[in-house]
PDB file of C-alpha atoms in Angstrom:
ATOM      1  CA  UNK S1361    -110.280  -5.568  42.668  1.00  0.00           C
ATOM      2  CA  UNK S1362    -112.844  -3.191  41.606  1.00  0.00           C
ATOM      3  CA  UNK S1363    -112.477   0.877  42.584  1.00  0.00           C
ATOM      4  CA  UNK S1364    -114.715   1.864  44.747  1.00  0.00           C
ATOM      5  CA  UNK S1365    -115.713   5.060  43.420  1.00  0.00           C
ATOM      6  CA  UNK S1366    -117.121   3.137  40.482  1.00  0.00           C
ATOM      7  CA  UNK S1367    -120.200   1.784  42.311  1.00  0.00           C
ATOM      8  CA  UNK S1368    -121.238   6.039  42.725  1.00  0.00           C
ATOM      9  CA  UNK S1369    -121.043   6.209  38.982  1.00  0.00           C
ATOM     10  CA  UNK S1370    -124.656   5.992  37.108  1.00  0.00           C
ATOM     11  CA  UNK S1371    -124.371   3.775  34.138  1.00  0.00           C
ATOM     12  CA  UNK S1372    -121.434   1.151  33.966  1.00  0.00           C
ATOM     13  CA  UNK S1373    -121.480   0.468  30.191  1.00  0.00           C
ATOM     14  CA  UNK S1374    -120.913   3.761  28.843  1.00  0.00           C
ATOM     15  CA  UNK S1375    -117.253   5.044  27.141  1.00  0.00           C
ATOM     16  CA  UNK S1376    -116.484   6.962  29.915  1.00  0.00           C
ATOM     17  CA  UNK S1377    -116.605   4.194  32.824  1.00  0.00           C
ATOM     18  CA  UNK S1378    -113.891   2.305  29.656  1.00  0.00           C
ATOM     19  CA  UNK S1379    -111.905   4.895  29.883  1.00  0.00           C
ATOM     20  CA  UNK S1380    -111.955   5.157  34.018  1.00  0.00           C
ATOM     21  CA  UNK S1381    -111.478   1.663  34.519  1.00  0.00           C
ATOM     22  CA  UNK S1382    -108.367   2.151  31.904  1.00  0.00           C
ATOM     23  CA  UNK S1383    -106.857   4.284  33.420  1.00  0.00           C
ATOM     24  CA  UNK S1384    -107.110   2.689  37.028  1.00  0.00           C
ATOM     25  CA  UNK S1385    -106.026  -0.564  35.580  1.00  0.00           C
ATOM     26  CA  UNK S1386    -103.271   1.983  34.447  1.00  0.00           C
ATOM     27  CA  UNK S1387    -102.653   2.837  37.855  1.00  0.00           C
ATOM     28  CA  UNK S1388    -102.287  -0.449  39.322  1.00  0.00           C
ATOM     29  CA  UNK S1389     -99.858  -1.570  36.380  1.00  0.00           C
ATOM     30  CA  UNK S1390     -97.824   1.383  37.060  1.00  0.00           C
ATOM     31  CA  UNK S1391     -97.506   0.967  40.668  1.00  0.00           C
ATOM     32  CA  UNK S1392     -97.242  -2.741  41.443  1.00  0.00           C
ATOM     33  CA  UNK S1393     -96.320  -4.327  38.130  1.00  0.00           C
ATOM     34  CA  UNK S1394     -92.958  -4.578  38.793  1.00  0.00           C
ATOM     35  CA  UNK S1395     -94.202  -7.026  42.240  1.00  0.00           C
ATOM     36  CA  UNK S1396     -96.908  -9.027  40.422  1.00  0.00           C
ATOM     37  CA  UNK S1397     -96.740 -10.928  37.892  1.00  0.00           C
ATOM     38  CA  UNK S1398    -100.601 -11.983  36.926  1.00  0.00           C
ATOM     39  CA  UNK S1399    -103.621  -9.538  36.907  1.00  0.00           C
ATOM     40  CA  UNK S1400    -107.177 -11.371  37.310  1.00  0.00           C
ATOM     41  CA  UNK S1401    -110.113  -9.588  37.506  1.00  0.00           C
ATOM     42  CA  UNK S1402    -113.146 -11.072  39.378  1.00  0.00           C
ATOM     43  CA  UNK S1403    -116.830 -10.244  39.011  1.00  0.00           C
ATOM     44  CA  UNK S1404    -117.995 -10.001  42.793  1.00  0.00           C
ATOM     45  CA  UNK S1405    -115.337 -11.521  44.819  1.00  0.00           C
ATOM     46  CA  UNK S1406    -117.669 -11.273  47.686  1.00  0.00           C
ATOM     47  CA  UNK S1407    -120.243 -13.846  46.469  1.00  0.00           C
ATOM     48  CA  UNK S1408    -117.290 -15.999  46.567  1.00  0.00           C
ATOM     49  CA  UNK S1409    -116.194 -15.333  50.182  1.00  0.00           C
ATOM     50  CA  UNK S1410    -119.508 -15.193  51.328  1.00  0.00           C
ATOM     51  CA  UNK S1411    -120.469 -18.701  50.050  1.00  0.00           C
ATOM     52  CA  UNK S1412    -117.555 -20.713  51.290  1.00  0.00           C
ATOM     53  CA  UNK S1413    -117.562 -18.615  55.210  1.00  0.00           C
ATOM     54  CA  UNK S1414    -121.264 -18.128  55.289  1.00  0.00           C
ATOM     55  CA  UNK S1415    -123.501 -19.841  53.163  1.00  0.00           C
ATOM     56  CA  UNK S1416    -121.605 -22.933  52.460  1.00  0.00           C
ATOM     57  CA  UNK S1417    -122.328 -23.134  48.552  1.00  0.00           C
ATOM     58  CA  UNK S1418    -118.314 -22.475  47.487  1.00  0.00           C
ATOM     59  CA  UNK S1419    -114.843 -24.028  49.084  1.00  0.00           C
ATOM     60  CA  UNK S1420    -113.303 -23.438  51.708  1.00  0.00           C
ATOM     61  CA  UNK S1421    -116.867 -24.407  53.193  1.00  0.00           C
ATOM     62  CA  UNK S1422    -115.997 -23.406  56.744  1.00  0.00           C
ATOM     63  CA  UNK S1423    -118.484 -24.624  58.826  1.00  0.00           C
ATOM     64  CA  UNK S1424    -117.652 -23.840  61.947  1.00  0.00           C
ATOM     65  CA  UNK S1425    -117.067 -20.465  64.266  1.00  0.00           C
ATOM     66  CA  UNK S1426    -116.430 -17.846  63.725  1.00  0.00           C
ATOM     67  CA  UNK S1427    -117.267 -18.682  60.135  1.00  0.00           C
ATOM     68  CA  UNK S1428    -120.509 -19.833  59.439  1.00  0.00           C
ATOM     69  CA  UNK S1429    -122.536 -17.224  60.967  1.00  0.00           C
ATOM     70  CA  UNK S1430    -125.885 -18.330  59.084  1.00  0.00           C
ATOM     71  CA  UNK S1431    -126.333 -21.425  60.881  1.00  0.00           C
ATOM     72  CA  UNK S1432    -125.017 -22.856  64.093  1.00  0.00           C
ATOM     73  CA  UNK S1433    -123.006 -24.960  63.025  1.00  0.00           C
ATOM     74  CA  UNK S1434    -121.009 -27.839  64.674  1.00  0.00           C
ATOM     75  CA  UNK S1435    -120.119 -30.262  61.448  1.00  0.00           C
ATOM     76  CA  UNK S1436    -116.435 -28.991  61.521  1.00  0.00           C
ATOM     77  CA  UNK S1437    -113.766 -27.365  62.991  1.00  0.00           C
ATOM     78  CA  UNK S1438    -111.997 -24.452  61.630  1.00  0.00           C
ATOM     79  CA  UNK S1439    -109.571 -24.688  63.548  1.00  0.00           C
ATOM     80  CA  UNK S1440    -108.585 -28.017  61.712  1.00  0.00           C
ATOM     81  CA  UNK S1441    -109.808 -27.922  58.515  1.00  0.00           C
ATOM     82  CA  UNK S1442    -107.481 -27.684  55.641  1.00  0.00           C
TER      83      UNK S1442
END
């Protein structure tokens, strides 16, 4: 999960955007690290989801509606699939 006040902030690699995303990963540590118990960060989580629901270039591969909005397509049933 990535802050969304980070995307308003000019340059990424500088010492200050270290020391924000520090002290957000802070945050999260301090509020809900007592209920999880692994921390992963992803780069664009989105290009994920949008492959496998949309494009059909990453599992789950949904093909069919209401996934799949890119094409309309009737190779599968998302109702069914696993």
């Amino acid at each position: 999960m990535f802050c969304i006040s980070f995307y308003s902030k000019a340059l990424y690699n500088t010492p200050k955007i270290i020391r924000d995303f520090i002290n957000y990963a802070e945050v999260c540590f301090r509020e809900f690290g007592d209920r999880v118990l692994y921390w992963n960060t992803m780069n664009e989580p989105n290009v994920f989801t949008i492959g496998g629901y949309d494009q059909e270039t990453t599992p789950p591969i949904r093909y069919s509606p209401p996934f799949c909005q890119k094409y309309n397509s009737s190779r599968g049933d998302s109702t069914t699939e696993p």
